[in-house]
PDB file of C-alpha atoms in Angstrom:
ATOM      1  CA  MET P 537     124.793 127.342  49.552  1.00  0.00           C
ATOM      2  CA  LYS P 538     124.965 123.658  50.370  1.00  0.00           C
ATOM      3  CA  LYS P 539     127.350 124.416  53.241  1.00  0.00           C
ATOM      4  CA  LYS P 540     124.873 126.965  54.614  1.00  0.00           C
ATOM      5  CA  TYR P 541     122.074 124.366  54.685  1.00  0.00           C
ATOM      6  CA  ILE P 542     124.339 121.878  56.457  1.00  0.00           C
ATOM      7  CA  ILE P 543     125.132 124.460  59.144  1.00  0.00           C
ATOM      8  CA  ILE P 544     121.427 125.278  59.611  1.00  0.00           C
ATOM      9  CA  ILE P 545     120.523 121.579  59.889  1.00  0.00           C
ATOM     10  CA  GLY P 546     123.360 121.069  62.374  1.00  0.00           C
ATOM     11  CA  VAL P 547     122.109 123.952  64.536  1.00  0.00           C
ATOM     12  CA  LEU P 548     118.537 122.597  64.456  1.00  0.00           C
ATOM     13  CA  VAL P 549     119.724 119.115  65.464  1.00  0.00           C
ATOM     14  CA  PHE P 550     121.746 120.632  68.324  1.00  0.00           C
ATOM     15  CA  ILE P 551     118.719 122.622  69.562  1.00  0.00           C
ATOM     16  CA  ALA P 552     116.504 119.521  69.351  1.00  0.00           C
ATOM     17  CA  ALA P 553     119.065 117.505  71.334  1.00  0.00           C
ATOM     18  CA  LEU P 554     119.175 120.212  74.007  1.00  0.00           C
ATOM     19  CA  GLY P 555     115.367 120.203  74.213  1.00  0.00           C
ATOM     20  CA  ILE P 556     115.199 116.432  74.620  1.00  0.00           C
ATOM     21  CA  GLY P 557     117.933 116.527  77.255  1.00  0.00           C
ATOM     22  CA  TYR P 558     116.047 119.209  79.179  1.00  0.00           C
ATOM     23  CA  LEU P 559     112.840 117.142  79.127  1.00  0.00           C
ATOM     24  CA  ILE P 560     114.720 114.084  80.391  1.00  0.00           C
ATOM     25  CA  PHE P 561     116.231 116.207  83.173  1.00  0.00           C
ATOM     26  CA  LEU P 562     112.781 117.465  84.210  1.00  0.00           C
ATOM     27  CA  SER P 563     111.433 113.912  84.183  1.00  0.00           C
ATOM     28  CA  ALA P 564     114.254 112.791  86.478  1.00  0.00           C
ATOM     29  CA  LEU P 565     113.557 115.647  88.879  1.00  0.00           C
ATOM     30  CA  SER P 566     109.866 114.761  89.015  1.00  0.00           C
ATOM     31  CA  GLY P 567     110.788 111.258  90.175  1.00  0.00           C
ATOM     32  CA  ILE P 568     112.570 112.496  93.299  1.00  0.00           C
ATOM     33  CA  GLY P 569     110.492 111.606  96.331  1.00  0.00           C
ATOM     34  CA  ASN P 570     108.198 109.414  94.246  1.00  0.00           C
ATOM     35  CA  PRO P 571     107.291 106.276  96.262  1.00  0.00           C
ATOM     36  CA  THR P 572     107.380 104.277  93.026  1.00  0.00           C
ATOM     37  CA  GLY P 573     111.019 105.265  92.513  1.00  0.00           C
ATOM     38  CA  GLY P 574     110.356 107.632  89.617  1.00  0.00           C
ATOM     39  CA  ARG P 575     109.670 104.729  87.255  1.00  0.00           C
ATOM     40  CA  GLY P 576     105.902 104.933  87.230  1.00  0.00           C
ATOM     41  CA  PRO P 577     102.935 107.079  88.218  1.00  0.00           C
ATOM     42  CA  ASP P 578     103.223 108.992  91.481  1.00  0.00           C
ATOM     43  CA  TYR P 579     100.437 107.036  93.162  1.00  0.00           C
ATOM     44  CA  PRO P 580      98.629 108.756  96.031  1.00  0.00           C
ATOM     45  CA  TYR P 581      99.449 107.366  99.458  1.00  0.00           C
ATOM     46  CA  PHE P 582      98.714 108.057 103.106  1.00  0.00           C
ATOM     47  CA  ILE P 583     100.836 107.346 106.177  1.00  0.00           C
ATOM     48  CA  THR P 584      98.569 106.462 109.086  1.00  0.00           C
ATOM     49  CA  THR P 585      98.868 108.707 112.147  1.00  0.00           C
ATOM     50  CA  GLU P 586      97.140 106.204 114.407  1.00  0.00           C
ATOM     51  CA  SER P 587      95.961 102.603 114.373  1.00  0.00           C
ATOM     52  CA  VAL P 588      93.211 102.202 111.762  1.00  0.00           C
ATOM     53  CA  THR P 589      91.215  99.386 110.173  1.00  0.00           C
ATOM     54  CA  VAL P 590      91.382  98.965 106.399  1.00  0.00           C
ATOM     55  CA  LYS P 591      90.032  95.995 104.446  1.00  0.00           C
ATOM     56  CA  LYS P 592      88.933  94.653 107.872  1.00  0.00           C
ATOM     57  CA  ILE P 593      92.572  94.552 109.037  1.00  0.00           C
ATOM     58  CA  ALA P 594      93.846  96.626 111.973  1.00  0.00           C
ATOM     59  CA  VAL P 595      97.138  98.282 110.995  1.00  0.00           C
ATOM     60  CA  PRO P 596      99.456 100.298 113.262  1.00  0.00           C
ATOM     61  CA  LYS P 597     100.489 103.933 113.155  1.00  0.00           C
ATOM     62  CA  GLY P 598     103.035 104.600 110.409  1.00  0.00           C
ATOM     63  CA  THR P 599     101.503 102.164 107.920  1.00  0.00           C
ATOM     64  CA  LYS P 600     101.723 103.277 104.291  1.00  0.00           C
ATOM     65  CA  LEU P 601      98.477 102.914 102.347  1.00  0.00           C
ATOM     66  CA  ILE P 602      98.851 103.205  98.569  1.00  0.00           C
ATOM     67  CA  TYR P 603      95.907 103.876  96.278  1.00  0.00           C
ATOM     68  CA  GLU P 604      95.052 103.630  92.592  1.00  0.00           C
ATOM     69  CA  GLU P 605      96.192 106.449  90.327  1.00  0.00           C
ATOM     70  CA  GLN P 606      93.690 109.302  90.577  1.00  0.00           C
ATOM     71  CA  PHE P 607      93.251 112.607  88.773  1.00  0.00           C
ATOM     72  CA  PHE P 608      94.659 115.560  90.758  1.00  0.00           C
ATOM     73  CA  LYS P 609      95.874 113.288  93.580  1.00  0.00           C
ATOM     74  CA  LYS P 610      99.566 112.425  93.590  1.00  0.00           C
ATOM     75  CA  GLY P 611     102.093 111.567  96.252  1.00  0.00           C
ATOM     76  CA  GLN P 612     101.481 111.865  99.975  1.00  0.00           C
ATOM     77  CA  GLN P 613      97.967 112.839 101.064  1.00  0.00           C
ATOM     78  CA  ASP P 614      96.978 114.573 104.307  1.00  0.00           C
ATOM     79  CA  LYS P 615      94.030 112.290 105.000  1.00  0.00           C
ATOM     80  CA  ILE P 616      93.031 108.680 104.463  1.00  0.00           C
ATOM     81  CA  MET P 617      91.361 107.974 101.110  1.00  0.00           C
ATOM     82  CA  ASN P 618      88.550 105.753  99.830  1.00  0.00           C
ATOM     83  CA  GLU P 619      89.226 102.148 100.827  1.00  0.00           C
ATOM     84  CA  LYS P 620      87.754 100.932  97.517  1.00  0.00           C
ATOM     85  CA  LYS P 621      90.803 102.444  95.776  1.00  0.00           C
ATOM     86  CA  LEU P 622      93.367 100.823  98.101  1.00  0.00           C
ATOM     87  CA  THR P 623      96.028  98.714  96.369  1.00  0.00           C
ATOM     88  CA  ASP P 624      98.773  98.222  98.967  1.00  0.00           C
ATOM     89  CA  ILE P 625      99.319  98.012 102.704  1.00  0.00           C
ATOM     90  CA  HIS P 626     102.952  98.458 103.774  1.00  0.00           C
ATOM     91  CA  LEU P 627     103.604  98.182 107.485  1.00  0.00           C
ATOM     92  CA  PRO P 628     106.346 100.253 109.141  1.00  0.00           C
ATOM     93  CA  GLU P 629     109.823  98.736 108.899  1.00  0.00           C
ATOM     94  CA  GLY P 630     110.239  95.876 111.343  1.00  0.00           C
ATOM     95  CA  LYS P 631     106.506  95.694 112.092  1.00  0.00           C
ATOM     96  CA  THR P 632     104.223  92.797 111.157  1.00  0.00           C
ATOM     97  CA  ILE P 633     100.638  91.711 111.646  1.00  0.00           C
ATOM     98  CA  GLU P 634      99.475  88.128 111.967  1.00  0.00           C
ATOM     99  CA  TRP P 635      97.810  86.615 108.910  1.00  0.00           C
ATOM    100  CA  GLY P 636      96.961  82.930 109.183  1.00  0.00           C
ATOM    101  CA  GLY P 637      99.366  82.602 112.086  1.00  0.00           C
ATOM    102  CA  VAL P 638     102.199  84.043 109.978  1.00  0.00           C
ATOM    103  CA  PRO P 639     103.860  87.468 110.509  1.00  0.00           C
ATOM    104  CA  VAL P 640     103.265  89.552 107.356  1.00  0.00           C
ATOM    105  CA  TYR P 641     104.497  93.032 106.460  1.00  0.00           C
ATOM    106  CA  THR P 642     102.845  93.819 103.098  1.00  0.00           C
ATOM    107  CA  ILE P 643      99.565  93.018 101.346  1.00  0.00           C
ATOM    108  CA  THR P 644      99.132  93.985  97.691  1.00  0.00           C
ATOM    109  CA  LYS P 645      96.021  93.817  95.533  1.00  0.00           C
ATOM    110  CA  PHE P 646      96.316  91.790  92.323  1.00  0.00           C
ATOM    111  CA  PHE P 647      97.205  94.001  89.365  1.00  0.00           C
ATOM    112  CA  ASN P 648      95.025  91.919  87.013  1.00  0.00           C
ATOM    113  CA  PRO P 649      91.449  93.310  87.283  1.00  0.00           C
ATOM    114  CA  GLU P 650      90.036  89.946  86.175  1.00  0.00           C
ATOM    115  CA  MET P 651      91.360  88.340  89.368  1.00  0.00           C
ATOM    116  CA  THR P 652      89.811  89.230  92.731  1.00  0.00           C
ATOM    117  CA  GLY P 653      92.494  88.753  95.317  1.00  0.00           C
ATOM    118  CA  TYR P 654      95.791  89.897  96.729  1.00  0.00           C
ATOM    119  CA  SER P 655      99.359  88.852  97.545  1.00  0.00           C
ATOM    120  CA  VAL P 656     100.644  88.519 101.104  1.00  0.00           C
ATOM    121  CA  PHE P 657     104.337  88.916 101.987  1.00  0.00           C
ATOM    122  CA  ALA P 658     105.638  87.120 105.076  1.00  0.00           C
ATOM    123  CA  ASP P 659     108.602  87.710 107.368  1.00  0.00           C
ATOM    124  CA  PHE P 660     109.407  84.188 108.526  1.00  0.00           C
ATOM    125  CA  SER P 661     112.314  85.455 110.634  1.00  0.00           C
ATOM    126  CA  GLN P 662     109.674  86.659 113.114  1.00  0.00           C
ATOM    127  CA  LEU P 663     107.842  83.319 113.224  1.00  0.00           C
ATOM    128  CA  ARG P 664     108.613  81.521 116.488  1.00  0.00           C
ATOM    129  CA  ASP P 665     109.092  77.744 116.517  1.00  0.00           C
ATOM    130  CA  GLU P 666     105.982  77.197 118.636  1.00  0.00           C
ATOM    131  CA  GLN P 667     103.903  79.083 116.025  1.00  0.00           C
ATOM    132  CA  ARG P 668     104.852  76.823 113.137  1.00  0.00           C
ATOM    133  CA  THR P 669     102.007  74.990 111.388  1.00  0.00           C
ATOM    134  CA  LYS P 670     101.712  72.846 108.284  1.00  0.00           C
ATOM    135  CA  PHE P 671     100.367  75.906 106.471  1.00  0.00           C
ATOM    136  CA  SER P 672     103.267  78.156 107.507  1.00  0.00           C
ATOM    137  CA  GLU P 673     105.848  75.499 106.635  1.00  0.00           C
ATOM    138  CA  LEU P 674     104.406  74.935 103.156  1.00  0.00           C
ATOM    139  CA  TRP P 675     104.349  78.680 102.578  1.00  0.00           C
ATOM    140  CA  ARG P 676     107.919  79.061 103.827  1.00  0.00           C
ATOM    141  CA  ARG P 677     109.052  76.220 101.555  1.00  0.00           C
ATOM    142  CA  CYS P 678     107.899  77.948  98.376  1.00  0.00           C
ATOM    143  CA  GLY P 679     110.103  80.939  99.206  1.00  0.00           C
ATOM    144  CA  GLY P 680     107.953  83.924  98.304  1.00  0.00           C
ATOM    145  CA  GLU P 681     104.666  85.769  98.470  1.00  0.00           C
ATOM    146  CA  LEU P 682     101.321  83.989  98.704  1.00  0.00           C
ATOM    147  CA  GLY P 683      98.592  84.940  96.219  1.00  0.00           C
ATOM    148  CA  VAL P 684      95.010  84.253  97.293  1.00  0.00           C
ATOM    149  CA  LEU P 685      91.720  84.525  95.413  1.00  0.00           C
ATOM    150  CA  VAL P 686      88.743  85.838  97.385  1.00  0.00           C
ATOM    151  CA  LYS P 687      84.988  86.379  97.044  1.00  0.00           C
ATOM    152  CA  ASP P 688      84.876  89.701  98.887  1.00  0.00           C
ATOM    153  CA  ALA P 689      87.504  92.171  97.641  1.00  0.00           C
ATOM    154  CA  ASP P 690      86.953  94.343 100.722  1.00  0.00           C
ATOM    155  CA  ASP P 691      88.137  91.630 103.121  1.00  0.00           C
ATOM    156  CA  TRP P 692      91.897  91.085 103.280  1.00  0.00           C
ATOM    157  CA  THR P 693      91.826  89.174 106.549  1.00  0.00           C
ATOM    158  CA  PHE P 694      92.663  85.500 106.945  1.00  0.00           C
ATOM    159  CA  ASN P 695      89.037  84.525 106.434  1.00  0.00           C
ATOM    160  CA  THR P 696      88.950  80.954 105.142  1.00  0.00           C
ATOM    161  CA  LYS P 697      85.295  81.361 104.164  1.00  0.00           C
ATOM    162  CA  ASN P 698      86.275  84.233 101.893  1.00  0.00           C
ATOM    163  CA  ILE P 699      89.396  82.641 100.364  1.00  0.00           C
ATOM    164  CA  THR P 700      88.408  80.550  97.341  1.00  0.00           C
ATOM    165  CA  ASP P 701      91.826  79.339  96.175  1.00  0.00           C
ATOM    166  CA  ILE P 702      95.580  79.823  96.200  1.00  0.00           C
ATOM    167  CA  ALA P 703      96.622  81.495  92.944  1.00  0.00           C
ATOM    168  CA  ASN P 704     100.353  81.191  93.509  1.00  0.00           C
ATOM    169  CA  CYS P 705     103.131  80.759  96.018  1.00  0.00           C
ATOM    170  CA  SER P 706     106.132  82.739  94.745  1.00  0.00           C
ATOM    171  CA  VAL P 707     106.947  82.262  91.055  1.00  0.00           C
ATOM    172  CA  ASN P 708     107.652  78.581  91.658  1.00  0.00           C
ATOM    173  CA  TYR P 709     104.053  77.448  92.065  1.00  0.00           C
ATOM    174  CA  GLN P 710     101.385  78.931  89.804  1.00  0.00           C
ATOM    175  CA  ARG P 711      97.762  77.850  89.460  1.00  0.00           C
ATOM    176  CA  TYR P 712      97.994  79.139  85.884  1.00  0.00           C
ATOM    177  CA  PHE P 713     100.063  76.110  84.831  1.00  0.00           C
ATOM    178  CA  LYS P 714      97.232  73.577  85.033  1.00  0.00           C
ATOM    179  CA  GLU P 715      99.203  70.888  83.205  1.00  0.00           C
ATOM    180  CA  ASP P 716     101.977  70.879  85.812  1.00  0.00           C
ATOM    181  CA  ASP P 717     100.866  68.283  88.389  1.00  0.00           C
ATOM    182  CA  ARG P 718     103.679  69.136  90.797  1.00  0.00           C
ATOM    183  CA  GLN P 719     102.643  72.783  91.020  1.00  0.00           C
ATOM    184  CA  GLN P 720      98.940  71.970  91.257  1.00  0.00           C
ATOM    185  CA  LYS P 721      99.396  69.384  94.023  1.00  0.00           C
ATOM    186  CA  PHE P 722     101.530  71.757  96.075  1.00  0.00           C
ATOM    187  CA  LEU P 723      98.948  74.557  95.802  1.00  0.00           C
ATOM    188  CA  ASP P 724      96.160  72.088  96.649  1.00  0.00           C
ATOM    189  CA  SER P 725      98.064  71.037  99.789  1.00  0.00           C
ATOM    190  CA  LEU P 726      98.587  74.671 100.740  1.00  0.00           C
ATOM    191  CA  TYR P 727      94.917  75.500 100.231  1.00  0.00           C
ATOM    192  CA  ASN P 728      93.806  72.452 102.241  1.00  0.00           C
ATOM    193  CA  ALA P 729      96.135  73.503 105.075  1.00  0.00           C
ATOM    194  CA  LEU P 730      94.534  76.969 105.260  1.00  0.00           C
ATOM    195  CA  GLY P 731      91.840  75.995 107.720  1.00  0.00           C
ATOM    196  CA  LYS P 732      93.893  73.426 109.600  1.00  0.00           C
ATOM    197  CA  GLN P 733      96.168  75.422 111.846  1.00  0.00           C
ATOM    198  CA  VAL P 734      97.744  72.332 113.405  1.00  0.00           C
ATOM    199  CA  LYS P 735     100.935  73.141 115.280  1.00  0.00           C
ATOM    200  CA  ILE P 736     104.104  71.290 114.303  1.00  0.00           C
ATOM    201  CA  LYS P 737     105.768  69.728 117.328  1.00  0.00           C
TER     202      LYS P 737
END
């Protein structure tokens, strides 16, 4: 009798294992073609078919616009969506737009809803020597994305009247660490250089 129960339990465990394996397989399949790599929600996105203006920035054809997760809207969409829900601008490979005199290829809204701002990703390989400024050189030195705080969340342009502070420059300089004088002074210098586009000779 005891042997019979052991066999039944073994069969049930085997069936449960098969079921779990099947669910994992389905989950993996659902990630194929997911712009987030199958590791997160399949956020809705739109690939521009012509030059358009979003967040007051003109972006070229082929730009990928990613939006917040929305009910019944997943993956690629056939028309542009509400700009209020926009979280990311990814330019076509090799393409950049000028932001503060610096060639940038991606702009991403801050994930933290308590912070109004976005991160800007630069491609310094496309910055010509004659375009270099104190601002661009400070940004290049920190070696990563630039996080800016703004008053108007619908304006992602290089509008110095809208930018209230520099939140971070890569992971090396964070406004969060108020007690670190080195980080604070660097971010202060970067913020002060925002409106002073003085060319470096």
